[in-house]
mmCIF file of C-alpha atoms in Angstrom:
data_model
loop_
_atom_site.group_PDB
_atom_site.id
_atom_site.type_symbol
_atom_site.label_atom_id
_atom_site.label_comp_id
_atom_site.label_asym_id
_atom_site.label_seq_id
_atom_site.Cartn_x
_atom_site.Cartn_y
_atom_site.Cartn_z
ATOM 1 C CA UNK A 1 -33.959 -2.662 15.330
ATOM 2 C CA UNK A 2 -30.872 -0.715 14.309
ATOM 3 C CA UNK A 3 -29.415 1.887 17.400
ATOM 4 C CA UNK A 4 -28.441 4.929 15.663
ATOM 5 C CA UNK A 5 -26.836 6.729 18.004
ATOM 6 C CA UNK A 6 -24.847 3.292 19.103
ATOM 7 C CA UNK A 7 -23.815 2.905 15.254
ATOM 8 C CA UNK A 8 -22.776 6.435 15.284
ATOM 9 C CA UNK A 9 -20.434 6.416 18.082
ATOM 10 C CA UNK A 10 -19.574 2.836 16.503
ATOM 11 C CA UNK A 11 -18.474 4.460 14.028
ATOM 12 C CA UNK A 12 -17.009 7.351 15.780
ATOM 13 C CA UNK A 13 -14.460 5.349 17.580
ATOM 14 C CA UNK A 14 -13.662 3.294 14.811
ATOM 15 C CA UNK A 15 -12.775 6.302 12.778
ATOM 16 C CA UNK A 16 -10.179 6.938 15.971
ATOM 17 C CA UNK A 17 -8.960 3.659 15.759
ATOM 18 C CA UNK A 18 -8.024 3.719 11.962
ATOM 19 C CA UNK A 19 -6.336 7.480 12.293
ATOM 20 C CA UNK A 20 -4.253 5.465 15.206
ATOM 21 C CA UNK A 21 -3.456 2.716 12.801
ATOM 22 C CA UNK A 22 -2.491 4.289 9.490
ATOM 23 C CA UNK A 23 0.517 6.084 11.186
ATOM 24 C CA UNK A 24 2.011 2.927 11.774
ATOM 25 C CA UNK A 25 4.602 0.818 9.369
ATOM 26 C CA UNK A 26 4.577 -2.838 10.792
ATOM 27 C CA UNK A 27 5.155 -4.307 7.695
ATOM 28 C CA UNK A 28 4.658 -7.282 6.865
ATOM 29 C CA UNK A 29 1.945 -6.997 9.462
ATOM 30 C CA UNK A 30 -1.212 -5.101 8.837
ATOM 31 C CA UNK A 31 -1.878 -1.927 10.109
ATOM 32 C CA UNK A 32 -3.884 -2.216 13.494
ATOM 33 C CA UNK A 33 -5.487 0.689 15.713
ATOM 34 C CA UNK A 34 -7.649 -0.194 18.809
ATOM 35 C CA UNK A 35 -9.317 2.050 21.083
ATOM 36 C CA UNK A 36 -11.022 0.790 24.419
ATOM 37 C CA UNK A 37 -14.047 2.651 25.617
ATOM 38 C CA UNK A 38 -15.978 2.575 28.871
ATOM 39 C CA UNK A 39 -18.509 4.961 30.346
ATOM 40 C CA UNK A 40 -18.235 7.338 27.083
ATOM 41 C CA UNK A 41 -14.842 7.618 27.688
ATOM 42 C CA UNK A 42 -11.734 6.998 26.098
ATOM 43 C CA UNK A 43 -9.905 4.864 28.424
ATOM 44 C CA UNK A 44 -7.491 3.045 26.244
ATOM 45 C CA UNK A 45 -5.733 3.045 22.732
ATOM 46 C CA UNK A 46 -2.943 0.873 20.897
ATOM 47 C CA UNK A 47 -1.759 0.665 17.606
ATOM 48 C CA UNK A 48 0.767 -2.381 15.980
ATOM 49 C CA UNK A 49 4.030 -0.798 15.913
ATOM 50 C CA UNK A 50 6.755 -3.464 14.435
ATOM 51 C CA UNK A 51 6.250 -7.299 13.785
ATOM 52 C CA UNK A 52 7.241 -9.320 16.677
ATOM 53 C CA UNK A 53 5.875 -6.617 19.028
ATOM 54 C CA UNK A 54 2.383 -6.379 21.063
ATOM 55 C CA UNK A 55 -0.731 -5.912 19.242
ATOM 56 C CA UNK A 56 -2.864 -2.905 19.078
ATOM 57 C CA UNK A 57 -5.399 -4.742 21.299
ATOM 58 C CA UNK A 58 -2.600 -5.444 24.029
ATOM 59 C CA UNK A 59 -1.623 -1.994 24.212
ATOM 60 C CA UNK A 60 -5.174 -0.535 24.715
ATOM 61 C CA UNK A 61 -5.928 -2.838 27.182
ATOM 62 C CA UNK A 62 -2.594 -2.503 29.351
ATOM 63 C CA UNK A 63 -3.437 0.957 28.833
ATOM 64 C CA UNK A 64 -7.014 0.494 29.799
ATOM 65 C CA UNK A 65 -6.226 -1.754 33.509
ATOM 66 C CA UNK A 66 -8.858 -2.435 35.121
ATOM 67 C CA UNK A 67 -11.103 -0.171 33.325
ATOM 68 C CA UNK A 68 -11.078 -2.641 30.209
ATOM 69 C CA UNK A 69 -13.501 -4.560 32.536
ATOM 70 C CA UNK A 70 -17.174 -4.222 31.340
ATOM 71 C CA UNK A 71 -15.401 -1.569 28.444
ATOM 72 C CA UNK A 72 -16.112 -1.728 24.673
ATOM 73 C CA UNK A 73 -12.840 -2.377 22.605
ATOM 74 C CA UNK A 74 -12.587 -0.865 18.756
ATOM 75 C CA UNK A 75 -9.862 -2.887 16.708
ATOM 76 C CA UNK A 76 -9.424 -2.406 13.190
ATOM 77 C CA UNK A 77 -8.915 -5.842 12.157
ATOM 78 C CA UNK A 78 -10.271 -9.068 13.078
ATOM 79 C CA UNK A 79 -8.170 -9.683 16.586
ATOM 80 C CA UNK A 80 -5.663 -12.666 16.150
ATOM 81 C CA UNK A 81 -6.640 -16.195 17.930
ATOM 82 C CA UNK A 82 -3.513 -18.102 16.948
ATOM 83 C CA UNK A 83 0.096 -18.602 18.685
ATOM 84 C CA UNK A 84 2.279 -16.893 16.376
ATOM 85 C CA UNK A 85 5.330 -14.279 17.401
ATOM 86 C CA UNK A 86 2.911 -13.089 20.056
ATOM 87 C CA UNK A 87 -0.061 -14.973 22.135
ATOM 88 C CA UNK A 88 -3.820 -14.732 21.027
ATOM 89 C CA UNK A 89 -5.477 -11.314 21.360
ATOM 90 C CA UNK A 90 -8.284 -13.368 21.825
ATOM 91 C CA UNK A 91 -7.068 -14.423 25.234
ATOM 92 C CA UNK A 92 -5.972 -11.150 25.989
ATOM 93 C CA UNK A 93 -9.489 -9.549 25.265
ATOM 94 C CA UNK A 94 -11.398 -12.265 27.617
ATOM 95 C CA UNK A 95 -8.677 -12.277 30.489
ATOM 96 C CA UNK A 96 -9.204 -8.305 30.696
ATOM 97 C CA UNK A 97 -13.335 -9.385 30.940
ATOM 98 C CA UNK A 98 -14.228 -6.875 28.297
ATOM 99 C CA UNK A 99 -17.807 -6.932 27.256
ATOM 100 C CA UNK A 100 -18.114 -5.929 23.543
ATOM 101 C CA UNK A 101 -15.671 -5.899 20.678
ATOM 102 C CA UNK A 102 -16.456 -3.920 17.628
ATOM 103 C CA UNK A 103 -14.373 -4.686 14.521
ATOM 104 C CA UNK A 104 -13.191 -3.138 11.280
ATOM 105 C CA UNK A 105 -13.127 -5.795 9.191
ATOM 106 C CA UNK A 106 -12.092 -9.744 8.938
ATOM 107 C CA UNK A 107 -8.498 -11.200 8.681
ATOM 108 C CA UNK A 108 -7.868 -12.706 5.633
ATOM 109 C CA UNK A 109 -5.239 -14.853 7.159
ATOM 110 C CA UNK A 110 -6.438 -18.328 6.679
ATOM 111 C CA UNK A 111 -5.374 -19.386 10.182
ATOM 112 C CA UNK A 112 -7.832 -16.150 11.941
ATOM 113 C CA UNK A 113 -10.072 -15.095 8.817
ATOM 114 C CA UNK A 114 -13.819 -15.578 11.279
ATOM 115 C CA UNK A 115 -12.160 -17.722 13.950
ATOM 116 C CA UNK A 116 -11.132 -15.111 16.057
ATOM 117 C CA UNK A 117 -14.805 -13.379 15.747
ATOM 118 C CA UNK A 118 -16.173 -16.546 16.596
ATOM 119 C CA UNK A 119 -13.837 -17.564 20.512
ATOM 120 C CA UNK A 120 -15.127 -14.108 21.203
ATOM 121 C CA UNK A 121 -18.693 -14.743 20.652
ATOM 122 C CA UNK A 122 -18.593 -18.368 21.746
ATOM 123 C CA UNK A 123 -16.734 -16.810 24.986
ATOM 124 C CA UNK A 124 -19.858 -14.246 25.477
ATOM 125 C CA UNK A 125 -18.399 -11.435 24.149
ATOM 126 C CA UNK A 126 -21.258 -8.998 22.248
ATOM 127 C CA UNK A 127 -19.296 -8.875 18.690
ATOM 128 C CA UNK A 128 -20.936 -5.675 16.185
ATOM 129 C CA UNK A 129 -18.305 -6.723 12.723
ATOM 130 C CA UNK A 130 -17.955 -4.187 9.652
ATOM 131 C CA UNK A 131 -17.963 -1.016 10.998
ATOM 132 C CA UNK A 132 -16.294 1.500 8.501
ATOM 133 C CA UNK A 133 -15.266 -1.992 6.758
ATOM 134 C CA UNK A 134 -14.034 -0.463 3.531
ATOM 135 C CA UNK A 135 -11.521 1.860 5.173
ATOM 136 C CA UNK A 136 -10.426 -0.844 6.968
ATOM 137 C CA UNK A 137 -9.901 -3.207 4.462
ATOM 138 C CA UNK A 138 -7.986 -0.876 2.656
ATOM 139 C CA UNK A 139 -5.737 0.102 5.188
ATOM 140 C CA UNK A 140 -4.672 -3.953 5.314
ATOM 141 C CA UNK A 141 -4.974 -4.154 1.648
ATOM 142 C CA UNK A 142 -1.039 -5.415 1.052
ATOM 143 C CA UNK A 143 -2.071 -8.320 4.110
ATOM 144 C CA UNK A 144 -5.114 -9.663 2.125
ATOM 145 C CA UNK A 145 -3.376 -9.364 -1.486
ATOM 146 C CA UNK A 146 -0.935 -11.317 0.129
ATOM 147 C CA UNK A 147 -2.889 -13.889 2.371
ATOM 148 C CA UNK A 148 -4.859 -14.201 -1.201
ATOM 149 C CA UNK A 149 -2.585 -14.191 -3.923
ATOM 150 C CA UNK A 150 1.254 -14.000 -2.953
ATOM 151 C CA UNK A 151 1.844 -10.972 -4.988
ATOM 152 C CA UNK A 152 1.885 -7.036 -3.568
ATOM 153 C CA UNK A 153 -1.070 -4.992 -3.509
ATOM 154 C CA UNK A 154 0.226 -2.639 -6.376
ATOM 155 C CA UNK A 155 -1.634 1.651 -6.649
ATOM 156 C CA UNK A 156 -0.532 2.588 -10.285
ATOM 157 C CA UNK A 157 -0.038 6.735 -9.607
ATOM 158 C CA UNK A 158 0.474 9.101 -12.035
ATOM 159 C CA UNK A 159 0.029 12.691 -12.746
ATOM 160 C CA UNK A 160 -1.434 13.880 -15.705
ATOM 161 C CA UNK A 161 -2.537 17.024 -17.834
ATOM 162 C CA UNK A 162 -5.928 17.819 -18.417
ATOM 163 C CA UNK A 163 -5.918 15.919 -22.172
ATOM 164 C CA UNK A 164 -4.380 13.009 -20.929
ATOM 165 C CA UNK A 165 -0.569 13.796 -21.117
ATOM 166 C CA UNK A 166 2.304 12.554 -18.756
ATOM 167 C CA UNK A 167 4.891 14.939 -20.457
ATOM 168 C CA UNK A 168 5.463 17.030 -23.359
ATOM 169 C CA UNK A 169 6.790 16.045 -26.828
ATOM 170 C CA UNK A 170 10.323 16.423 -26.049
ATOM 171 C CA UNK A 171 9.706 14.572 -22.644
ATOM 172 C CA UNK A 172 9.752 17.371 -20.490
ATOM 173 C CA UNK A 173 7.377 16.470 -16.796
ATOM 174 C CA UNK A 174 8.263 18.510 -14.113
ATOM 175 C CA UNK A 175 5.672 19.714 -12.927
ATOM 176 C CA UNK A 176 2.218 18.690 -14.282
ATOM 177 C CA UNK A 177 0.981 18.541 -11.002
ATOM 178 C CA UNK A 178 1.018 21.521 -8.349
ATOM 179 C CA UNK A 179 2.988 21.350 -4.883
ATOM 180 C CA UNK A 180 -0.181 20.065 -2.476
ATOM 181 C CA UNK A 181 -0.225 17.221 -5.253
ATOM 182 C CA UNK A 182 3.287 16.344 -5.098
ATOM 183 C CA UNK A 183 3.402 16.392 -0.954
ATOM 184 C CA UNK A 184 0.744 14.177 -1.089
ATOM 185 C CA UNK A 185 2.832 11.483 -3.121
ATOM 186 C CA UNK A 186 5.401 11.753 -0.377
ATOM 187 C CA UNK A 187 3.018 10.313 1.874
ATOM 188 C CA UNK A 188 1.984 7.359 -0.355
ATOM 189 C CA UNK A 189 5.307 6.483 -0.794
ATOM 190 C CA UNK A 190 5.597 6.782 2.831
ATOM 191 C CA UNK A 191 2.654 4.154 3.183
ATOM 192 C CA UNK A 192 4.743 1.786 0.626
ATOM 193 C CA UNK A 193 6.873 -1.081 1.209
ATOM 194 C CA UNK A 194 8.423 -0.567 -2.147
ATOM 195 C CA UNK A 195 8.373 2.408 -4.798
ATOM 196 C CA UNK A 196 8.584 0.848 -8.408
ATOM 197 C CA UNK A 197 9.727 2.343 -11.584
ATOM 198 C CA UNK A 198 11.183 0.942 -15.151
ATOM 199 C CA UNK A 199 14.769 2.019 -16.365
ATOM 200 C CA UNK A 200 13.027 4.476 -18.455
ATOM 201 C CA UNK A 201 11.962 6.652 -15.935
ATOM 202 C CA UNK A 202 15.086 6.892 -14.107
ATOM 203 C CA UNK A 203 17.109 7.839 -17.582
ATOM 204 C CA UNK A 204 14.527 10.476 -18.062
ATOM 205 C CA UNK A 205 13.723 11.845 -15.242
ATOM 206 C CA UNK A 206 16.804 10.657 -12.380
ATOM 207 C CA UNK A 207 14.574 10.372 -9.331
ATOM 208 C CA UNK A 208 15.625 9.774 -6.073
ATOM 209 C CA UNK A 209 12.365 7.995 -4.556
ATOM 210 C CA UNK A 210 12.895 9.399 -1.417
ATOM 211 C CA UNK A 211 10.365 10.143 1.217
ATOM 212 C CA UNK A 212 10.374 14.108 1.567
ATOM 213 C CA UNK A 213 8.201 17.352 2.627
ATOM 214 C CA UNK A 214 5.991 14.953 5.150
ATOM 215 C CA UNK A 215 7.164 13.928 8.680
ATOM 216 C CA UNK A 216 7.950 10.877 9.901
ATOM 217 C CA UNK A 217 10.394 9.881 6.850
ATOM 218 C CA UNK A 218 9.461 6.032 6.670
ATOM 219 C CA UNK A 219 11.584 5.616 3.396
ATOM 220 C CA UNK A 220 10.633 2.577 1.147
ATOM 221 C CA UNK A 221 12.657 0.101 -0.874
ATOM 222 C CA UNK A 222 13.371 1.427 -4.030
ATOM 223 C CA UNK A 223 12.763 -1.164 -7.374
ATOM 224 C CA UNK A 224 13.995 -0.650 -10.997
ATOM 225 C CA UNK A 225 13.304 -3.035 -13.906
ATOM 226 C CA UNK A 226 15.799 -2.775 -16.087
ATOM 227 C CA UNK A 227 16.085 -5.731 -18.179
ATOM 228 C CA UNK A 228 19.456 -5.149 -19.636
ATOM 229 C CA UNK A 229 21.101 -3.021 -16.822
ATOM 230 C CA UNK A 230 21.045 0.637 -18.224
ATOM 231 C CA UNK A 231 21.313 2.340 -14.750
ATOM 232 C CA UNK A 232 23.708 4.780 -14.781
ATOM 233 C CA UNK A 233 25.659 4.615 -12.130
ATOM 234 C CA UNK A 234 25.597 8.205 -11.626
ATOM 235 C CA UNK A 235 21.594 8.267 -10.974
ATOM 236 C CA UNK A 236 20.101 9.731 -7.370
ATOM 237 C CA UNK A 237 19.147 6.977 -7.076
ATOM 238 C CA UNK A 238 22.423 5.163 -6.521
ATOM 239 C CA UNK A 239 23.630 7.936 -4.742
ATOM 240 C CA UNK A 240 20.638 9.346 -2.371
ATOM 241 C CA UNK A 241 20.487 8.099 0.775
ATOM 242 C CA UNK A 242 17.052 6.147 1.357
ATOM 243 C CA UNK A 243 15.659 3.152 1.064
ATOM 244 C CA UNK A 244 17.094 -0.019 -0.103
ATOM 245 C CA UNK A 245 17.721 -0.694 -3.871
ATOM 246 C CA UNK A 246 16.475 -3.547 -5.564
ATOM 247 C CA UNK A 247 17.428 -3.702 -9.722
ATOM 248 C CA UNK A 248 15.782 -6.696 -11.772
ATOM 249 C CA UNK A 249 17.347 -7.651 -14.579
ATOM 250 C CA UNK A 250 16.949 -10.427 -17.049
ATOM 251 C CA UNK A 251 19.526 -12.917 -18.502
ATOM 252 C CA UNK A 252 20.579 -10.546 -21.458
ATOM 253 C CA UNK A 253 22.225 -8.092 -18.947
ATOM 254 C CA UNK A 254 25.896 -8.614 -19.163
ATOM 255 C CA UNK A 255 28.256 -9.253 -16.116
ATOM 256 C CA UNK A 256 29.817 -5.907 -15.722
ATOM 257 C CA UNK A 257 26.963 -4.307 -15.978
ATOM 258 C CA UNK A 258 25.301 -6.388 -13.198
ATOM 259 C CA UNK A 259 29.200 -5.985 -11.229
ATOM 260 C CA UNK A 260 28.759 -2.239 -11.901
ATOM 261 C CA UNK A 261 25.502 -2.054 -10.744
ATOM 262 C CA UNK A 262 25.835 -3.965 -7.309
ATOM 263 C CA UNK A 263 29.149 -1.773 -6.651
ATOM 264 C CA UNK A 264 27.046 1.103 -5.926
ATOM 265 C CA UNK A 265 25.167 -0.549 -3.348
ATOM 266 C CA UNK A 266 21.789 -1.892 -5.322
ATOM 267 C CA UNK A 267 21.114 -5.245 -5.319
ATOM 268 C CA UNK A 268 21.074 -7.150 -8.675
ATOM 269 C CA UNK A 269 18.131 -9.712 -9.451
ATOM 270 C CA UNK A 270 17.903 -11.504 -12.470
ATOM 271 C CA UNK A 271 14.128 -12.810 -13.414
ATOM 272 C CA UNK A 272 12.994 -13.303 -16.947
ATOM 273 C CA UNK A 273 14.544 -14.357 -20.444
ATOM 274 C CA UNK A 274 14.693 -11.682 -22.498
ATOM 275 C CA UNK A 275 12.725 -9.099 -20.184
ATOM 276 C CA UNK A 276 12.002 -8.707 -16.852
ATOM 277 C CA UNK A 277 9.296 -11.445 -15.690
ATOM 278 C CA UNK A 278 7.039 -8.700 -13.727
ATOM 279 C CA UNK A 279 4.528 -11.277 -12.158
ATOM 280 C CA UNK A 280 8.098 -13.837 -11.030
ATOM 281 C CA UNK A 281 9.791 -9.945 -9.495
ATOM 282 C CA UNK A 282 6.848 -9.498 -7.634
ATOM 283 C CA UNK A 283 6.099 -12.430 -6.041
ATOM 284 C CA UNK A 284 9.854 -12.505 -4.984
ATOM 285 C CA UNK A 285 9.769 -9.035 -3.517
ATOM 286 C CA UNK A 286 6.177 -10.488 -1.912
ATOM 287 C CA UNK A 287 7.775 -14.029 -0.406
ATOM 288 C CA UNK A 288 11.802 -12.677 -0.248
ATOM 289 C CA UNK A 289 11.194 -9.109 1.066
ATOM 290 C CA UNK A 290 8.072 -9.045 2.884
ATOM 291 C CA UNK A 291 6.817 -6.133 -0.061
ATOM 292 C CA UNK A 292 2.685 -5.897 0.730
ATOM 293 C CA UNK A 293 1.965 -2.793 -0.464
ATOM 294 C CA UNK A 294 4.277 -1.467 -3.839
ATOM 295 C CA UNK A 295 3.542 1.825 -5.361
ATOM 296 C CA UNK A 296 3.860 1.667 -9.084
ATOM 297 C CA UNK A 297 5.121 5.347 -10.542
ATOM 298 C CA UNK A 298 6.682 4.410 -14.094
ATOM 299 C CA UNK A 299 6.244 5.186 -17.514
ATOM 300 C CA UNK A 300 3.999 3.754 -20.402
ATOM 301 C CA UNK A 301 5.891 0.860 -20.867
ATOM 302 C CA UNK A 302 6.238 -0.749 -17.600
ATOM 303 C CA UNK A 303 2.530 0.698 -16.493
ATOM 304 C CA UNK A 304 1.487 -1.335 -19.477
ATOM 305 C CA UNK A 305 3.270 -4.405 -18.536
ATOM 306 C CA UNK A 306 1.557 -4.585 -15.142
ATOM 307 C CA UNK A 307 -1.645 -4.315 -16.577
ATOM 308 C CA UNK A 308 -1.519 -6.618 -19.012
ATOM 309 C CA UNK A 309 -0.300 -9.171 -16.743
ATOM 310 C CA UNK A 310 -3.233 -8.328 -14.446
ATOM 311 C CA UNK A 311 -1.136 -6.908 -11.442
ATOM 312 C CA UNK A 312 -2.580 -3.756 -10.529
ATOM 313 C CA UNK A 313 -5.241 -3.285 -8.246
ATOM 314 C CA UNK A 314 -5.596 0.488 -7.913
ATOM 315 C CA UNK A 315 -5.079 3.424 -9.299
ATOM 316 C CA UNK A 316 -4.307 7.181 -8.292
ATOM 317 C CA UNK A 317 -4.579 9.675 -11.068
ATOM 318 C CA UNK A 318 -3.146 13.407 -10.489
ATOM 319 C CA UNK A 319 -5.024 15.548 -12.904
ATOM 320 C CA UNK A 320 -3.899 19.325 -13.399
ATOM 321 C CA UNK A 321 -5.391 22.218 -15.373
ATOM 322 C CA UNK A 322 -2.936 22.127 -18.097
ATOM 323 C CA UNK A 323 -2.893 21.596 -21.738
ATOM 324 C CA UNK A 324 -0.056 19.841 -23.223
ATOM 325 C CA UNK A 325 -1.320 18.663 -26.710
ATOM 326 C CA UNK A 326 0.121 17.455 -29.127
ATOM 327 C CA UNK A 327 -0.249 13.794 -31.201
ATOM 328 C CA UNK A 328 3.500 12.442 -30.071
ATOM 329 C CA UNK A 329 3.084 13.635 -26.384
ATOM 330 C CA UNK A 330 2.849 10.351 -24.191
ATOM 331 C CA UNK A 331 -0.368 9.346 -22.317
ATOM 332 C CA UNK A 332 -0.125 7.072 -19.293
ATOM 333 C CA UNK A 333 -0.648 3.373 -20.706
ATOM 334 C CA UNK A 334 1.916 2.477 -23.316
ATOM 335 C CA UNK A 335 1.277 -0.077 -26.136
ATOM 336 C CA UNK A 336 -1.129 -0.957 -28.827
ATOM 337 C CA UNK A 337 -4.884 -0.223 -28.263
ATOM 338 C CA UNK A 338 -6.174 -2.533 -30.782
ATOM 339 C CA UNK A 339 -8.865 -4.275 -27.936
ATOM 340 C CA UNK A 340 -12.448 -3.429 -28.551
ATOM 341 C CA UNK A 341 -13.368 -0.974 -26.724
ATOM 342 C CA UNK A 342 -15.995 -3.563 -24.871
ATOM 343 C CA UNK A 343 -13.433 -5.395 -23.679
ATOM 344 C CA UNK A 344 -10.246 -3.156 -22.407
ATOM 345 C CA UNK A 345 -9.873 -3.018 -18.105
ATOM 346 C CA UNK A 346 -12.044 -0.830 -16.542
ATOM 347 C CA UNK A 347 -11.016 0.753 -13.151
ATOM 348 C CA UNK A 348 -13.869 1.598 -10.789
ATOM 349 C CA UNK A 349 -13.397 5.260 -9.855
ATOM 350 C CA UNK A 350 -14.423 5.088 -6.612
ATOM 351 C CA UNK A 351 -13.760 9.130 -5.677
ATOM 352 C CA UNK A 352 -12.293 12.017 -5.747
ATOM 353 C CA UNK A 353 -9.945 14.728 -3.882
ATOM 354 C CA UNK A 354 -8.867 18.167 -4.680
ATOM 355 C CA UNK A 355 -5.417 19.155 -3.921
ATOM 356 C CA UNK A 356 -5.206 22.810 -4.721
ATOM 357 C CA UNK A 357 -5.593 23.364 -8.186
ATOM 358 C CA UNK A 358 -5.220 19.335 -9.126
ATOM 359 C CA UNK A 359 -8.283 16.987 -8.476
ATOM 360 C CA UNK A 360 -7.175 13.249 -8.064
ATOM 361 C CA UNK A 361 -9.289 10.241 -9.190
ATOM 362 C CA UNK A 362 -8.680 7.045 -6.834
ATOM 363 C CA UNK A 363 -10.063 3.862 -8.716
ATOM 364 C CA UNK A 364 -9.662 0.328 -8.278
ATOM 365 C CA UNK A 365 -9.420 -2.409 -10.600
ATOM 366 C CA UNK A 366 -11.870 -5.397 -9.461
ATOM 367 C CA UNK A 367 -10.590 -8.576 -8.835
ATOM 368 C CA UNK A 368 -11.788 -10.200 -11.821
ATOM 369 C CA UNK A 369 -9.365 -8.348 -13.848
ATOM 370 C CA UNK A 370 -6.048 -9.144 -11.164
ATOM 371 C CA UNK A 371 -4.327 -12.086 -11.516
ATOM 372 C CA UNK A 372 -3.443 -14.931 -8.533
#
C-alpha cells in the first residue's frame, strides 16, 4: 500500500533538492541537488558545483556529520558508483550509514545508468526511485542527449505574434514579446552551454547574446553559422564582452574572411561543403567543447535546418497579443511546406506559462523524430 503522506514529503524534499540543483552550472556534468533529512528535519544539503569537484551527495552528508546516520538522503540523479574525477557516492552514502535514499531519476551514463541504485539496495539501503522524475530528467537533459546520442540537447525559442509572425514585412522584431518575456530568455540562456544563431540573424538584428537583467551572469558560448563568413566585424557580438565565440563556416568562405573573422577574437570552424554541416557542428561543439545543453534562437532558415535534420528536441514559443499580418511577414520555420499535413513533426506541447501579457508554450519533440 502506497504512504501518502511519505510520498508527499518525498516529494517535498525532492522539490528542495532540484531548486538546489538548477542554480548550478557544472557543465559537462549534470545538474545535482541533494538534501539529507532526519527526524523531519533538514539536516543536510549539497549541490554539484564544477566538474572535478565533490558531488551533491558529499556535500550534504559532510554537512549532515553524524546526523546522516539513520537520515533519509534526496539526490536528484541516480548517485555515481564508479571511480571517475571523484570516488563513488555510493561509498560515500554507506560509509555515512544512511538508511534510505530517494532519487530523482536514473543516470543515463552507461557506466552508473541502475548500477548505482542497485550497491545501494544490495548494501541494505531502502531505495524509493522516480520521485518528481520528469523534472529531474529535464534538468540533466544535455547529460542524457549526450550519454545517448553525442549531439546537444537543443530548445528551439522564439517569440512570436499572435498570427504566427517573427517580424514585420520590412523585418522589423523588437519587441514582439513584453519585458517579463524577454527576462525570462536571459535565464535560459543562462541555463545554456551555448546560444546558437545563423548569420542572418546577426545581420538583422546585431545581438550581443549576452546574459543580462537576471543575477548570477553565467554567460554562454556564443555560435554563428555562417557558411560563407558574412560577420561583420563590427557586430556586438564581436565586440561585447561575454561568452566565447564560436563561427562555423564551410569550405566556400574565403581566407580573409576567415583571417578577419578570427582577428576579432571568434574562433573560425570550417564543417560542411557548400553549407554548414549542422549535425558534424554539433557533435563537435558536443565531443570538442563539452556543449550539453544549446539554445537555438535563429531565424527561418537555420530553425528549418535543425529540424529537418532531426536535431531539436524542444521547443519554447513566446506568444504576444499582437497582430502583425501580412502574406510576406516571416513565420518561424523557413522552407517549403509541401509534406502532407499527416506527416510534418509534431511537438508535444506539454504546458504553458504566462509572463505578463505573453503566454509561452513549452513542447517537446519525441524521440522518434530526433536523430542519433
Amino acid at each position: 500500500m502506497i504512504d501518502l503522506a511519505q510520498a508527499s514529503e518525498d516529494r517535498r524534499y525532492m522539490a528542495e533538492a532540484l531548486r538546489l540543483a538548477s542554480a548550478t552550472w557544472p557543465s559537462p556534468n549534470p545538474r545535482v541537488g541533494a538534501i539529507a533529512v532526519k527526524d523531519g528535519q533538514v539536516v543536510g544539503r549539497g549541490r554539484h558545483l564544477q566538474t572535478g569537484g565533490p558531488h551533491a551527495e558529499v556535500f550534504a552528508l559532510a554537512e549532515a556529520a553524524e546526523k546522516a546516520r539513520g537520515a533519509t538522503l534526496y539526490v536528484t540523479l541516480e548517485p555515481c558508483c564508479h571511480v571517475g574525477r571523484t570516488p563513488p557516492c555510493t561509498r560515500a552514502i554507506l560509509s555515512a550509514g544512511v538508511s534510505r535514499v530517494v532519487v530523482g531519476c536514473k543516470d543515463a551514463n552507461p557506466v552508473v545508468s541502475g548500477q548505482g541504485l542497485y550497491q545501494l539496495r544490495d548494501a541494505g539501503v531502502a531505495v524509493t526511485e522516480g520521485v518528481r522524475a520528469e523534472e529531474a530528467q529535464r534538468l540533466i537533459a544535455g547529460h542524457s542527449r549526450y550519454m545517448q546520442t553525442h549531439l546537444p540537447f537543443v530548445t528551439w525559442k522564439y517569440a512570436m505574434s499572435l498570427d504566427g509572425k517573427i517580424a514585420t514585412a520590412s523585418g522589423e522584431s523588437r519587441w514582439i514579446s513584453g519585458e517579463e518575456s524577454r527576462r525570462e530568455v536571459h535565464r535560459m540562456r543562462r541555463s545554456a552551454d551555448a546560444v546558437l544563431v545563423g548569420v542572418s540573424t546577426v545581420l538583422a538584428d546585431d545581438p550581443e547574446l549576452t546574459v543580462r537583467h537576471v543575477r548570477p551572469a553565467h554567460h554562454p558560448m556564443r555560435v554563428v553559422f555562417d557558411s560563407r563568413g558574412r560577420l561583420p566585424s563590427a557586430s556586438k557580438l564581436l565586440n561585447s564582452p561575454g561568452g566565447p565565440v564560436i563561427v562555423f563556416v564551410s569550405k566556400q568562405c574565403e581566407l580573409e574572411d576567415r583571417q578577419r573573422i578570427r582577428s576579432c577574437g571568434a574562433e573560425v570552424i570550417e564543417s560542411g561543403e557548400e553549407r554548414v554541416d549542422v549535425e558534424d557542428a554539433l557533435r563537435m561543439l558536443a565531443a570538442d567543447y563539452d556543449i550539453r545543453e544549446m539554445l537555438l534562437e535563429s531565424g527561418p532558415a537555420l530553425a528549418r535546418a535543425l529540424l529537418d535534420a532531426q536535431l531539436i528536441n524542444e521547443v519554447v514559443c513566446f506568444v504576444s497579443g499582437k497582430l502583425i499580418g501580412g502574406q510576406s511577414a516571416p513565420g518561424p520555420l523557413g522552407g517549403e511546406s509541401a509534406t502532407p499535413l499527416a506527416l510534418v513533426p509534431t511537438a508535444q506541447i506539454l504546458r504553458t506559462r504566462r509572463f505578463g501579457g505573453d503566454v509561452a508554450l513549452y513542447a517537446s519533440i519525441p524521440e522518434s523524430q530526433t536523430s542519433g
